[in-house]
Structure formats: structure tokens, C-alpha cells
Short mmCIF file of C-alpha atoms in Angstrom, two decimals:
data_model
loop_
_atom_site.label_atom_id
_atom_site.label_comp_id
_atom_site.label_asym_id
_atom_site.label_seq_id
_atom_site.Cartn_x
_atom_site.Cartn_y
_atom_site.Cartn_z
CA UNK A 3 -16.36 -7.99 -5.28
CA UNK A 4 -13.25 -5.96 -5.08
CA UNK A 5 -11.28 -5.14 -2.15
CA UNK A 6 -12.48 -2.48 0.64
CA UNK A 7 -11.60 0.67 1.64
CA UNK A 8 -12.71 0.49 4.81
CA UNK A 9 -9.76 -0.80 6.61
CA UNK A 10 -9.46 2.09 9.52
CA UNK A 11 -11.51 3.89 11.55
CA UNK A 12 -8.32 6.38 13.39
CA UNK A 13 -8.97 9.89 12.89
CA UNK A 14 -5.82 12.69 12.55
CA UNK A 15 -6.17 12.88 16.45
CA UNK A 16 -4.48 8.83 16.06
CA UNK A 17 -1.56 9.39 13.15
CA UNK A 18 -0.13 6.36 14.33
CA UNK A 19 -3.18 4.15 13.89
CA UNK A 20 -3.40 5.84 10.85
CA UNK A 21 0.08 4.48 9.47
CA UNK A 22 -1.15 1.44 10.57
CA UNK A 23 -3.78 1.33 8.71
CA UNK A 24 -1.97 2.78 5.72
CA UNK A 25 0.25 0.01 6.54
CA UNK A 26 -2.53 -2.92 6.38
CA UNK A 27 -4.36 -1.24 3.04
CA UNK A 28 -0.53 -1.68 1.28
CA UNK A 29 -0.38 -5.60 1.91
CA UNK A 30 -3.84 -5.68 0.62
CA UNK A 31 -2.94 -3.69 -2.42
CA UNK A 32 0.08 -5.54 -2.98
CA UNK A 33 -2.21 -9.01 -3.05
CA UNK A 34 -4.45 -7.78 -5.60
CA UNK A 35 -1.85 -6.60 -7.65
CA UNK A 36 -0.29 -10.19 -7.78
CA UNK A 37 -3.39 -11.93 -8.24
CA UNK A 38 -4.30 -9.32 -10.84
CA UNK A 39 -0.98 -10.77 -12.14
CA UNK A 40 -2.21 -14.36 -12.01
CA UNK A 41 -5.61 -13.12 -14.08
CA UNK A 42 -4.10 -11.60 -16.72
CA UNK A 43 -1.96 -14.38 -17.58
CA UNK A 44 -4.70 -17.05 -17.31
CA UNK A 45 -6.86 -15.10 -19.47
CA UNK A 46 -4.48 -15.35 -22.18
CA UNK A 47 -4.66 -18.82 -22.00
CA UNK A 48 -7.91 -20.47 -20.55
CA UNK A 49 -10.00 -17.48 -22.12
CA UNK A 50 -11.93 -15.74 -19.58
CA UNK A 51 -11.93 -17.06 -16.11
CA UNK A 52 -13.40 -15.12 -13.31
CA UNK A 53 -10.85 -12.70 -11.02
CA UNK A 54 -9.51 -14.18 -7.99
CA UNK A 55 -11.25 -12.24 -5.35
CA UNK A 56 -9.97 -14.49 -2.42
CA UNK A 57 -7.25 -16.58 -2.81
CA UNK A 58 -9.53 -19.69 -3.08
CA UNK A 59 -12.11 -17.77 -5.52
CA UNK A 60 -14.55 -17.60 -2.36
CA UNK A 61 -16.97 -14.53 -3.00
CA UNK A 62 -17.63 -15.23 -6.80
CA UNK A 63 -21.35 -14.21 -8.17
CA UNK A 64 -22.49 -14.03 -11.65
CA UNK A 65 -23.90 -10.72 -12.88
CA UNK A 66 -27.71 -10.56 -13.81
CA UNK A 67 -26.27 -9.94 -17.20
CA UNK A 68 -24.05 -12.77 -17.58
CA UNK A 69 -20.99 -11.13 -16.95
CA UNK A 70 -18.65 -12.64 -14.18
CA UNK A 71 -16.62 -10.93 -11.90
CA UNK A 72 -13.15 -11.22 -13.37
CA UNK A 73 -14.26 -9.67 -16.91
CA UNK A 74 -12.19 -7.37 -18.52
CA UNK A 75 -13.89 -4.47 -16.38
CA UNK A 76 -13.22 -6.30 -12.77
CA UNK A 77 -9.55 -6.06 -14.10
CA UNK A 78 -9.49 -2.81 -15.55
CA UNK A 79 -10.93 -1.99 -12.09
CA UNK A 80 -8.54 -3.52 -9.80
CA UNK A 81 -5.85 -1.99 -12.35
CA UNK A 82 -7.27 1.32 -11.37
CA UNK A 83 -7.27 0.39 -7.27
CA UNK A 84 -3.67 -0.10 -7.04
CA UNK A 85 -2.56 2.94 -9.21
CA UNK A 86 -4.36 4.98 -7.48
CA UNK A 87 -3.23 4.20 -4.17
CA UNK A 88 0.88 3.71 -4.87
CA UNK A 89 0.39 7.15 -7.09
CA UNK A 90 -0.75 9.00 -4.26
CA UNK A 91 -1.43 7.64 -0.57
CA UNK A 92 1.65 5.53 -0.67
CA UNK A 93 4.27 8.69 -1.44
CA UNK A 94 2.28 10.49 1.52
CA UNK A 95 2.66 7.70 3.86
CA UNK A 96 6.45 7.44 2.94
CA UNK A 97 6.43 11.28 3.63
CA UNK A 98 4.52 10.63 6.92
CA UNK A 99 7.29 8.42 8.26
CA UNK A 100 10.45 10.41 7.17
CA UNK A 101 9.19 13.93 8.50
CA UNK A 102 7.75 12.53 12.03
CA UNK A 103 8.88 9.05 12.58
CA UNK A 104 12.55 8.69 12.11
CA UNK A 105 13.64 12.21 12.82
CA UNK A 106 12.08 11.41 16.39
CA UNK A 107 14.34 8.38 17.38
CA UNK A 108 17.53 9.90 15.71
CA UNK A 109 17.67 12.47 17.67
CA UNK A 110 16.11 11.18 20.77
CA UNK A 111 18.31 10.52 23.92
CA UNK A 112 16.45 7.40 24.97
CA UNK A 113 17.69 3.89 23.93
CA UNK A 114 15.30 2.18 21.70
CA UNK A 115 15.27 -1.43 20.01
CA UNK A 116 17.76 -0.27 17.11
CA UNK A 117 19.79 2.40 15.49
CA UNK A 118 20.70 4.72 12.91
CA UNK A 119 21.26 1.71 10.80
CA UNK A 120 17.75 0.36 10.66
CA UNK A 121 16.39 3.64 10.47
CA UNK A 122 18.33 4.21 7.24
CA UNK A 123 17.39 0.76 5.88
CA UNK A 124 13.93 1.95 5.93
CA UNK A 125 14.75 5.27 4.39
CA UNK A 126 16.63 2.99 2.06
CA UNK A 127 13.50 0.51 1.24
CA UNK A 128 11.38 3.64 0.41
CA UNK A 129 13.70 4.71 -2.63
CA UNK A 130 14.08 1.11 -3.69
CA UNK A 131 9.93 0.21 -3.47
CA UNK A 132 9.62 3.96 -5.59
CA UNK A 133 12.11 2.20 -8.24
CA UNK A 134 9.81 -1.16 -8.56
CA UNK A 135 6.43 0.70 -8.49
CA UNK A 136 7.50 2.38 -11.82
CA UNK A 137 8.35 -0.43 -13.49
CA UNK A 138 4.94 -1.92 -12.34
CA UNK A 139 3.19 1.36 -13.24
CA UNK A 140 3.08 0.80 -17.33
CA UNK A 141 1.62 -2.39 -17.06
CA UNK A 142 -0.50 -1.40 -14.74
CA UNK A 143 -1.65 1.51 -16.75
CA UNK A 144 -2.12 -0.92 -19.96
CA UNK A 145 -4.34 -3.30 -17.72
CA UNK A 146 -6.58 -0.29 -17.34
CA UNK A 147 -6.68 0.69 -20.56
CA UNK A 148 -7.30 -3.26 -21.25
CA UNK A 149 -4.02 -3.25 -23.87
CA UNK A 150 -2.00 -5.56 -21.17
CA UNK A 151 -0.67 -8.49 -21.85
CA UNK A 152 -0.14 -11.09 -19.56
CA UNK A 153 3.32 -9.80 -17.29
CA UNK A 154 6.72 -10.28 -18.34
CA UNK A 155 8.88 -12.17 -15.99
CA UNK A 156 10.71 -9.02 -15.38
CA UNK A 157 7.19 -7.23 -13.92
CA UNK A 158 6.21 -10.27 -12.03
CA UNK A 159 9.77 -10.66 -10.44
CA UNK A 160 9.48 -6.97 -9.44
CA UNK A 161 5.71 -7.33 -8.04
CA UNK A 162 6.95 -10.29 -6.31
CA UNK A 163 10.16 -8.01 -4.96
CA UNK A 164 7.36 -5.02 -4.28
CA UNK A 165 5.13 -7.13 -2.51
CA UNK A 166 8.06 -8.74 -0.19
CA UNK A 167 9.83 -5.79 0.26
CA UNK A 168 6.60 -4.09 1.72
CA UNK A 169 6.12 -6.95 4.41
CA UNK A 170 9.55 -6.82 5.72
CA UNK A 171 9.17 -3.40 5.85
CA UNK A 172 6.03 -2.95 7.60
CA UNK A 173 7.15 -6.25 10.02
CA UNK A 174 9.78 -3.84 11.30
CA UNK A 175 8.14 -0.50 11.61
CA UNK A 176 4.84 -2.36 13.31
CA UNK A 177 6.71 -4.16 15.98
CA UNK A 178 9.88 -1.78 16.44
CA UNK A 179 9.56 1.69 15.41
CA UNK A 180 5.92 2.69 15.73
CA UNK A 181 5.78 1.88 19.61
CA UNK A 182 9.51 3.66 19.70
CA UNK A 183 8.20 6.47 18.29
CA UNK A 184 4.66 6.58 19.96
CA UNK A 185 6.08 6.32 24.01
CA UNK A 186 8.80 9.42 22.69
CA UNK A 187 6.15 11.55 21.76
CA UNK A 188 3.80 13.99 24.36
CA UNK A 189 0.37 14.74 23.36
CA UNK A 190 1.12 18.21 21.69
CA UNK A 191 3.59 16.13 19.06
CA UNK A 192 1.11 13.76 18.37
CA UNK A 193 -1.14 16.61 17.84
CA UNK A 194 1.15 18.79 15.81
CA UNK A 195 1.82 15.32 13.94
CA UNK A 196 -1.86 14.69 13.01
CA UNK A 197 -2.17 18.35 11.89
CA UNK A 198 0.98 17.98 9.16
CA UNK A 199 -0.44 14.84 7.60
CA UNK A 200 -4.22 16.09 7.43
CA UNK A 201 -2.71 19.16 5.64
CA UNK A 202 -0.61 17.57 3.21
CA UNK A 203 -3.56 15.86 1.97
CA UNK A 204 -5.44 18.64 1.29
CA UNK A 205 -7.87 18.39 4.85
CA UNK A 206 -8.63 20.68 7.39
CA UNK A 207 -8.27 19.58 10.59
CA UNK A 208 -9.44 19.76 13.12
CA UNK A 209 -12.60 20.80 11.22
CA UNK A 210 -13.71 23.47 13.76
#
């Protein structure tokens, strides 16, 4: 069985629940892609074995029809998982943070756990992580289309950098920036907040 959706229950009214939950669906994706890695590459060599879905294969079942979970479709699938969510939440969750989050403690007059500096390391990450998800977005592509070969060194060194990258990153805005952000803001920005990032993904809220 392939990784769920269902990470978060936070509505617009909680953005910042939200991110977080945008924030724990990213180190999932980021596993699968690696161990998506991992399958390709031992399919080339041992044939077919079944796809990883736990670290320690725990949750494998054979299909009435013979077909395990790892075949060619499980991977195509899982191929399919990850582009779809760096192609399109990830960008808007990027967006999320530089039009509400940072802007907020740059300009605010109360001394928080950092600086400017940290605040443009993050801004910084962002471009870098966009530079490594389109080198892993061909291969990814080819694994769905089931032409991939196993990964070069040069895609697994930058899934590896993606992957590592992402949980420094989220470390610092979980712990730090997040609460910073949260106590600076009064319950018609977190509103007004809510409101931007339903619209730029296409919702209407609130529905009434």
C-alpha cells in the first residue's frame, strides 16, 4: 500500500497547521522518492522484488492475481505521487511562506529567535530545492512512463541533497519561525492569511 494523503485535518481557518502539515506530507514524499530510488535499482538486478512500503518491507500483501506490490505499476504509481505533489503543492507552500511568513518577522518590531539572515537562508533553500527537483523530475517522469533506469549517481546524490535539504529546512521553520510568526499575528491576519492560500489554489473559502 502506498503512502496516505491523509496527513492533516486543519482547515484555511488554521494556515499554520496547514504548513505543518504541508510540511510533514514533504518528508514523507521525500522517503518514497528515495526508496523508489532503492526499487528501481534492485529491480535491475534481483529482477522483481516487491516496493519497500516501510522501511523494513512491513505492510507487503500479494495481489489475488499474483502480482506483488512493488510491480512495475506500484512504481509507476509512487512515480506519479511525488510529481504530483513537488509540481504543484510544493511551489504553493513555498509561495505560502514568502508572501505571509517572512514578510511578517522582517518587518516586525518585536525581537524574535533570529534575523534577516535566517530568513534569507530559507528564501535561499527554496531556489536551491526548485534547482534539485528538476533534475529529479526526468527520471521521475521516465519511472512513470516505466522507461527508467535504475538512478545515476548524479540523481541519487541530488535526492539525497533534496531530501536533507527539506529536513533542515522544515527543523528550522517548525521550531523557530512558525511560532514567531503565529504569536505576531491577530486573528484578522490569520484570517486574511487563510483566505490568500485557499484562493491560490483554486477554493472558495469560506464556503458560505
Amino acid at each position: 500500500m502506498l503512502l496516505s494523503d491523509d496527513l492533516s485535518a486543519a482547515g484555511f481557518d488554521q494556515p499554520f497547521e496547514l504548513l505543518r502539515g504541508c510540511h510533514a506530507r514533504i518528508t514523507r514524499m521525500d522517503a518514497l522518492l528515495l526508496r523508489l530510488i532503492d526499487h528501481v535499482a534492485l529491480k535491475e538486478t534481483q529482477g522483481r522484488p516487491k516496493f519497500p512500503c516501510s522501511p523494513r518491507g512491513a505492510g507487503r500483501r500479494a495481489d489475488p492475481g499474483g502480482a506483488q506490490e512493488g510491480t512495475d505499476a506500484q512504481a509507476q504509481q509512487a512515480a506519479g505521487k511525488v510529481l504530483r505533489y513537488f509540481d504543484v503543492a510544493a511551489p504553493l507552500h513555498h509561495e505560502d511562506e514568502e508572501l505571509h511568513v517572512f514578510p511578517l518577522l522582517r518587518v516586525s518590531a518585536e525581537e524574535w529567535d533570529g534575523d534577516d539572515a535566517v530568513l534569507e537562508t530559507l528564501e535561499s533553500d527554496h531556489r536551491v530545492l526548485d534547482v534539485l527537483w528538476a533534475e529529479l523530475r526526468d527520471w521521475l517522469l521516465q519511472v512513470k512512463a516505466a522507461q527508467a533506469l535504475p538512478a545515476s549517481a548524479l540523481i541519487a546524490n541530488a535526492a539525497q541533497r533534496f531530501s536533507a535539504l527539506h529536513a533542515a529546512h522544515i527543523a528550522i521553520e517548525n521550531t523557530r519561525i512558525f511560532p514567531a510568526a503565529q504569536a505576531r499575528m491577530n486573528t484578522a491576519q490569520i484570517t486574511a492569511m487563510g483566505q490568500d492560500m485557499a484562493a491560490r489554489r483554486g477554493v472558495r473559502w469560506p464556503s458560505d
